[in-house]
């Protein structure tokens, strides 16, 4: 089915530009809502619109561009999200520790909002798939983990709030591990920053600061605006970062130090970020739900210790009882 939504336009044009050697973050886009002045006013800041053109390039980090590539090559960028969710379900199901976990692993594919998510080509399935890859690889294929983590944390801008959660993965406390995480993040991002730093900054960061408050969001901020009025523009940017960041720090101290604790904490940190964001829609909450599903399935696989474990304890337990803590593919 053909739908009118800017995300599909962004992905199609950006992947095509990249394949033809052009910088996707240096583009301008046709405004698919140009016939509806009110939609344009609601969706974009005035300084980002000129006539029927949107004055910014690809509004997502490079990993999202690569995630859309397989579907584009197959004729429809939306196929990429279907493949990402299907792969996530297969990997998670193989890692589940019991029949309940195996049934739960396919839940993201069966949620009532999933068809709309796929139809509109929203980008959250790529994050769910990368999170699953981190969790299922943690014990069985640990060499994959830092590279999957690096890709996960540079897939969407709001992932910055979850950086303290690295503390929940004891292996992440080594310089070698973190070096690989940074290497993966840099390889996915730095070449495109250097391609045109100003365009990259404008399309990924400045755009988010300029975007208008969306009264049709589902968030605490919408309730607050309706009850107390609008805060200063700077507050819109600080509130979600503060809410998500403080939550992530608290969880980094108290949550179980294992893959299920990491996935569940990521879901909570992102939930707090979204609840205080000026734009919050069901695709964002889909990602939160996906994090919780991954956490629960990892728990069924036997890796959860509600007391948390230190790095030395974790290595000791893994040596004595490797099967009890393993997510086997």
Coordinates of C-alpha atoms in Angstrom, one line a residue:
X1 CA 0.0 0.0 0.0
X2 CA 1.2 3.5 -0.8
X3 CA 1.1 6.0 2.1
X4 CA 1.9 9.7 2.3
X5 CA 4.6 10.1 4.9
X6 CA 7.8 12.0 5.0
X7 CA 9.9 9.1 6.4
X8 CA 9.6 7.0 3.3
X9 CA 10.5 10.1 1.2
X10 CA 13.6 10.6 3.3
X11 CA 14.7 7.0 3.1
X12 CA 14.1 6.6 -0.7
X13 CA 15.8 9.8 -1.7
X14 CA 18.7 9.4 0.7
X15 CA 19.6 5.8 -0.2
X16 CA 19.3 6.7 -3.9
X17 CA 21.6 9.7 -3.4
X18 CA 24.1 7.6 -1.4
X19 CA 24.2 4.9 -4.1
X20 CA 24.9 7.6 -6.7
X21 CA 27.7 9.1 -4.7
X22 CA 25.9 12.1 -3.3
X23 CA 25.8 13.1 0.4
X24 CA 22.4 12.2 1.9
X25 CA 22.8 14.8 4.7
X26 CA 23.3 17.6 2.1
X27 CA 19.9 17.0 0.4
X28 CA 16.7 18.9 0.4
X29 CA 13.4 17.0 0.2
X30 CA 10.1 17.5 -1.5
X31 CA 7.5 18.3 1.2
X32 CA 4.9 15.5 0.8
X33 CA 2.5 17.6 2.9
X34 CA 2.9 20.8 0.8
X35 CA -0.8 20.7 -0.2
X36 CA -1.8 20.8 3.5
X37 CA -0.5 24.0 5.0
X38 CA -1.6 23.1 8.5
X39 CA 0.3 19.8 8.4
X40 CA 3.4 21.5 7.2
X41 CA 3.1 24.1 10.1
X42 CA 2.6 21.3 12.6
X43 CA 5.4 19.0 11.4
X44 CA 8.2 21.4 10.6
X45 CA 9.7 24.6 11.9
X46 CA 9.1 27.6 9.5
X47 CA 12.9 28.1 8.9
X48 CA 13.1 24.5 7.6
X49 CA 10.5 25.0 4.8
X50 CA 10.8 27.0 1.6
X51 CA 8.0 26.6 -0.9
X52 CA 7.5 22.9 -1.4
X53 CA 11.1 22.0 -0.2
X54 CA 12.3 20.9 3.2
X55 CA 15.7 22.5 3.9
X56 CA 17.5 19.6 5.6
X57 CA 19.0 16.3 4.6
X58 CA 18.6 12.8 5.9
X59 CA 17.4 13.3 9.5
X60 CA 18.8 10.1 11.0
X61 CA 22.4 8.8 11.6
X62 CA 24.1 6.6 9.1
X63 CA 23.2 3.3 10.6
X64 CA 19.5 4.0 9.7
X65 CA 20.6 4.7 6.2
X66 CA 22.3 1.4 5.9
X67 CA 19.3 -0.3 7.5
X68 CA 17.0 1.0 4.8
X69 CA 19.4 -0.2 2.0
X70 CA 18.3 -3.8 1.7
X71 CA 14.6 -2.9 1.3
X72 CA 15.5 -0.2 -1.2
X73 CA 17.4 -2.7 -3.3
X74 CA 14.4 -5.1 -3.2
X75 CA 12.1 -2.3 -4.4
X76 CA 10.5 -1.0 -1.2
X77 CA 12.4 0.5 1.8
X78 CA 9.7 -0.8 4.1
X79 CA 10.9 -4.4 3.6
X80 CA 14.0 -3.5 5.6
X81 CA 12.0 -3.1 8.8
X82 CA 10.1 -6.3 8.1
X83 CA 13.4 -8.2 7.7
X84 CA 14.9 -6.6 10.8
X85 CA 11.9 -7.5 13.0
X86 CA 11.8 -11.1 11.6
X87 CA 15.5 -11.6 12.2
X88 CA 15.1 -10.2 15.7
X89 CA 12.3 -12.6 16.4
X90 CA 14.2 -15.6 15.1
X91 CA 17.4 -14.8 17.1
X92 CA 15.4 -14.0 20.2
X93 CA 13.3 -17.2 19.9
X94 CA 16.5 -19.3 19.6
X95 CA 17.9 -17.7 22.7
X96 CA 14.8 -18.2 24.9
X97 CA 15.1 -20.5 27.9
X98 CA 11.6 -22.0 27.9
X99 CA 8.4 -22.2 25.9
X100 CA 7.0 -19.0 27.3
X101 CA 10.1 -17.1 26.3
X102 CA 9.9 -18.6 22.8
X103 CA 6.3 -17.4 22.4
X104 CA 7.2 -14.0 23.8
X105 CA 10.1 -13.6 21.4
X106 CA 7.7 -13.1 18.4
X107 CA 5.5 -10.6 20.3
X108 CA 6.9 -7.5 18.5
X109 CA 5.7 -9.0 15.2
X110 CA 2.2 -9.5 16.6
X111 CA 1.5 -6.2 18.3
X112 CA -1.5 -4.3 17.0
X113 CA 0.7 -1.3 16.0
X114 CA 3.3 -3.3 14.1
X115 CA 1.5 -3.2 10.7
X116 CA 1.3 0.6 11.0
X117 CA 5.0 0.8 12.0
X118 CA 6.0 -1.3 9.0
X119 CA 3.7 0.5 6.6
X120 CA 5.1 3.9 7.6
X121 CA 8.7 2.7 7.5
X122 CA 9.5 4.0 11.0
X123 CA 13.1 3.2 11.9
X124 CA 12.8 1.6 15.4
X125 CA 12.9 -2.1 14.2
X126 CA 16.6 -1.6 13.4
X127 CA 17.3 -0.7 17.0
X128 CA 15.3 -3.7 18.3
X129 CA 17.3 -6.0 16.0
X130 CA 20.6 -4.6 17.1
X131 CA 19.7 -4.9 20.8
X132 CA 18.7 -8.5 20.2
X133 CA 22.1 -9.1 18.5
X134 CA 23.8 -7.6 21.6
X135 CA 21.9 -9.8 24.0
X136 CA 22.1 -13.1 22.2
X137 CA 25.8 -12.7 21.4
X138 CA 26.8 -11.7 24.9
X139 CA 27.9 -15.1 26.1
X140 CA 28.0 -17.3 23.0
X141 CA 29.6 -14.9 20.5
X142 CA 31.0 -12.2 22.7
X143 CA 33.3 -10.8 20.0
X144 CA 30.2 -9.5 18.2
X145 CA 29.0 -7.6 21.2
X146 CA 31.1 -4.4 21.1
X147 CA 30.5 -3.9 17.4
X148 CA 26.7 -4.4 17.8
X149 CA 26.7 -2.0 20.7
X150 CA 28.7 0.6 18.8
X151 CA 26.1 0.4 16.0
X152 CA 23.2 0.4 18.4
X153 CA 24.3 3.6 20.2
X154 CA 24.8 5.6 16.9
X155 CA 21.5 4.5 15.3
X156 CA 19.3 7.3 16.7
X157 CA 20.1 10.6 18.4
X158 CA 18.2 9.9 21.6
X159 CA 20.4 6.9 22.4
X160 CA 22.9 9.3 24.0
X161 CA 20.9 9.3 27.2
X162 CA 21.6 5.6 27.7
X163 CA 25.4 5.8 27.7
X164 CA 25.7 5.2 31.5
X165 CA 24.1 1.8 30.9
X166 CA 27.4 0.4 29.6
X167 CA 28.2 -0.1 33.3
X168 CA 25.7 -2.9 33.4
X169 CA 27.8 -5.0 31.0
X170 CA 30.9 -5.9 33.1
X171 CA 33.0 -6.6 30.0
X172 CA 32.4 -3.1 28.9
X173 CA 34.6 -1.8 31.7
X174 CA 37.8 -2.9 29.9
X175 CA 39.6 -0.5 27.6
X176 CA 39.9 -3.1 24.9
X177 CA 36.1 -3.6 24.8
X178 CA 35.3 0.1 24.8
X179 CA 37.9 0.7 22.1
X180 CA 36.0 -1.7 19.9
X181 CA 32.7 0.0 20.7
X182 CA 34.1 3.4 19.8
X183 CA 35.7 2.0 16.7
X184 CA 32.4 0.6 15.5
X185 CA 30.6 3.9 16.3
X186 CA 33.3 5.9 14.5
X187 CA 33.3 3.7 11.4
X188 CA 29.5 4.1 11.0
X189 CA 29.5 7.8 11.7
X190 CA 32.8 9.7 11.3
X191 CA 33.2 9.3 7.5
X192 CA 29.8 10.9 7.0
X193 CA 30.6 13.7 9.5
X194 CA 33.7 14.5 7.6
X195 CA 31.9 14.4 4.2
X196 CA 30.2 17.7 5.2
X197 CA 30.2 18.6 8.9
X198 CA 27.9 21.5 8.6
X199 CA 25.2 19.5 6.7
X200 CA 25.5 16.6 9.1
X201 CA 25.1 18.8 12.2
X202 CA 22.2 20.7 10.6
X203 CA 20.3 17.5 9.6
X204 CA 20.8 15.5 12.7
X205 CA 21.1 17.9 15.6
X206 CA 20.0 21.4 14.7
X207 CA 16.9 20.0 13.0
X208 CA 15.8 18.4 16.3
X209 CA 16.3 21.6 18.2
X210 CA 14.2 23.6 15.7
X211 CA 11.3 21.1 15.3
X212 CA 8.0 22.3 16.8
X213 CA 6.3 20.9 19.9
X214 CA 3.8 18.3 18.8
X215 CA 0.5 18.6 20.7
X216 CA -0.6 15.2 19.2
X217 CA 2.2 13.4 21.1
X218 CA 1.5 11.0 23.9
X219 CA 3.7 12.3 26.7
X220 CA 3.8 13.9 30.1
X221 CA 5.0 17.1 28.4
X222 CA 1.8 17.4 26.4
X223 CA -0.3 17.1 29.7
X224 CA 2.0 19.7 31.3
X225 CA 1.6 22.1 28.4
X226 CA -2.1 21.8 28.5
X227 CA -2.3 22.4 32.2
X228 CA 0.5 24.9 32.8
X229 CA 1.3 26.4 29.4
X230 CA 4.4 26.1 27.3
X231 CA 7.9 26.2 28.8
X232 CA 10.8 28.1 27.2
X233 CA 12.1 26.5 24.0
X234 CA 15.3 25.5 25.7
X235 CA 13.3 23.4 28.2
X236 CA 12.1 21.2 25.4
X237 CA 15.6 20.0 24.7
X238 CA 16.8 19.7 28.3
X239 CA 13.8 17.8 29.8
X240 CA 14.1 14.6 27.9
X241 CA 17.9 14.5 28.2
X242 CA 17.7 15.1 31.9
X243 CA 14.8 12.6 32.5
X244 CA 16.5 9.8 30.5
X245 CA 20.0 10.5 31.6
X246 CA 19.2 10.6 35.3
X247 CA 17.2 7.4 35.0
X248 CA 20.1 5.7 33.1
X249 CA 22.5 6.7 35.9
X250 CA 20.3 5.4 38.6
X251 CA 19.8 2.1 36.8
X252 CA 23.5 1.8 36.1
X253 CA 24.0 1.7 39.8
X254 CA 21.1 -0.5 40.8
X255 CA 20.0 -2.8 37.9
X256 CA 21.3 -6.3 37.4
X257 CA 24.6 -6.4 35.6
X258 CA 23.8 -8.7 32.7
X259 CA 22.1 -8.6 29.3
X260 CA 18.5 -8.7 30.6
X261 CA 19.3 -5.9 33.1
X262 CA 20.9 -3.9 30.3
X263 CA 17.9 -4.4 27.9
X264 CA 15.3 -3.6 30.6
X265 CA 17.2 -0.5 31.8
X266 CA 17.5 0.7 28.2
X267 CA 13.8 0.4 27.9
X268 CA 13.2 2.4 31.1
X269 CA 15.7 5.1 30.2
X270 CA 14.2 5.6 26.8
X271 CA 10.7 5.6 28.2
X272 CA 11.5 8.5 30.5
X273 CA 13.1 10.3 27.6
X274 CA 10.1 9.9 25.5
X275 CA 7.6 10.8 28.2
X276 CA 9.2 14.3 28.4
X277 CA 9.9 14.8 24.7
X278 CA 8.2 17.3 22.5
X279 CA 7.5 14.6 20.0
X280 CA 6.4 11.1 21.2
X281 CA 4.5 8.7 19.1
X282 CA 3.7 5.0 19.1
X283 CA 6.8 4.0 17.2
X284 CA 8.9 5.3 20.1
X285 CA 6.9 3.3 22.5
X286 CA 7.3 0.3 20.2
X287 CA 11.0 0.5 20.8
X288 CA 10.4 0.6 24.6
X289 CA 8.2 -2.4 24.4
X290 CA 10.8 -4.2 22.3
X291 CA 13.5 -3.5 25.0
X292 CA 11.2 -5.0 27.6
X293 CA 10.5 -8.1 25.5
X294 CA 14.2 -8.7 24.9
X295 CA 14.9 -8.3 28.7
X296 CA 12.2 -10.8 29.6
X297 CA 13.4 -13.4 27.1
X298 CA 17.0 -13.0 28.3
X299 CA 15.7 -13.5 31.8
X300 CA 14.1 -16.8 30.8
X301 CA 17.4 -17.9 29.3
X302 CA 18.8 -17.8 32.9
X303 CA 21.2 -14.9 32.7
X304 CA 19.4 -12.8 35.3
X305 CA 20.6 -12.2 38.8
X306 CA 18.3 -9.8 40.7
X307 CA 21.1 -8.9 43.1
X308 CA 23.5 -7.9 40.3
X309 CA 27.0 -9.2 39.9
X310 CA 30.4 -7.6 39.8
X311 CA 32.9 -8.3 37.1
X312 CA 34.9 -10.8 39.0
X313 CA 31.8 -12.6 40.2
X314 CA 30.5 -12.8 36.7
X315 CA 33.6 -14.3 35.2
X316 CA 33.8 -16.7 38.1
X317 CA 30.2 -17.8 37.6
X318 CA 30.7 -18.2 33.9
X319 CA 33.7 -20.5 34.4
X320 CA 31.9 -22.7 36.9
X321 CA 28.5 -22.9 35.3
X322 CA 28.7 -21.7 31.7
X323 CA 25.5 -23.3 30.7
X324 CA 23.4 -21.6 33.4
X325 CA 24.4 -18.1 32.1
X326 CA 24.5 -18.7 28.4
X327 CA 22.1 -17.5 25.7
X328 CA 22.8 -20.2 23.1
X329 CA 21.9 -19.7 19.5

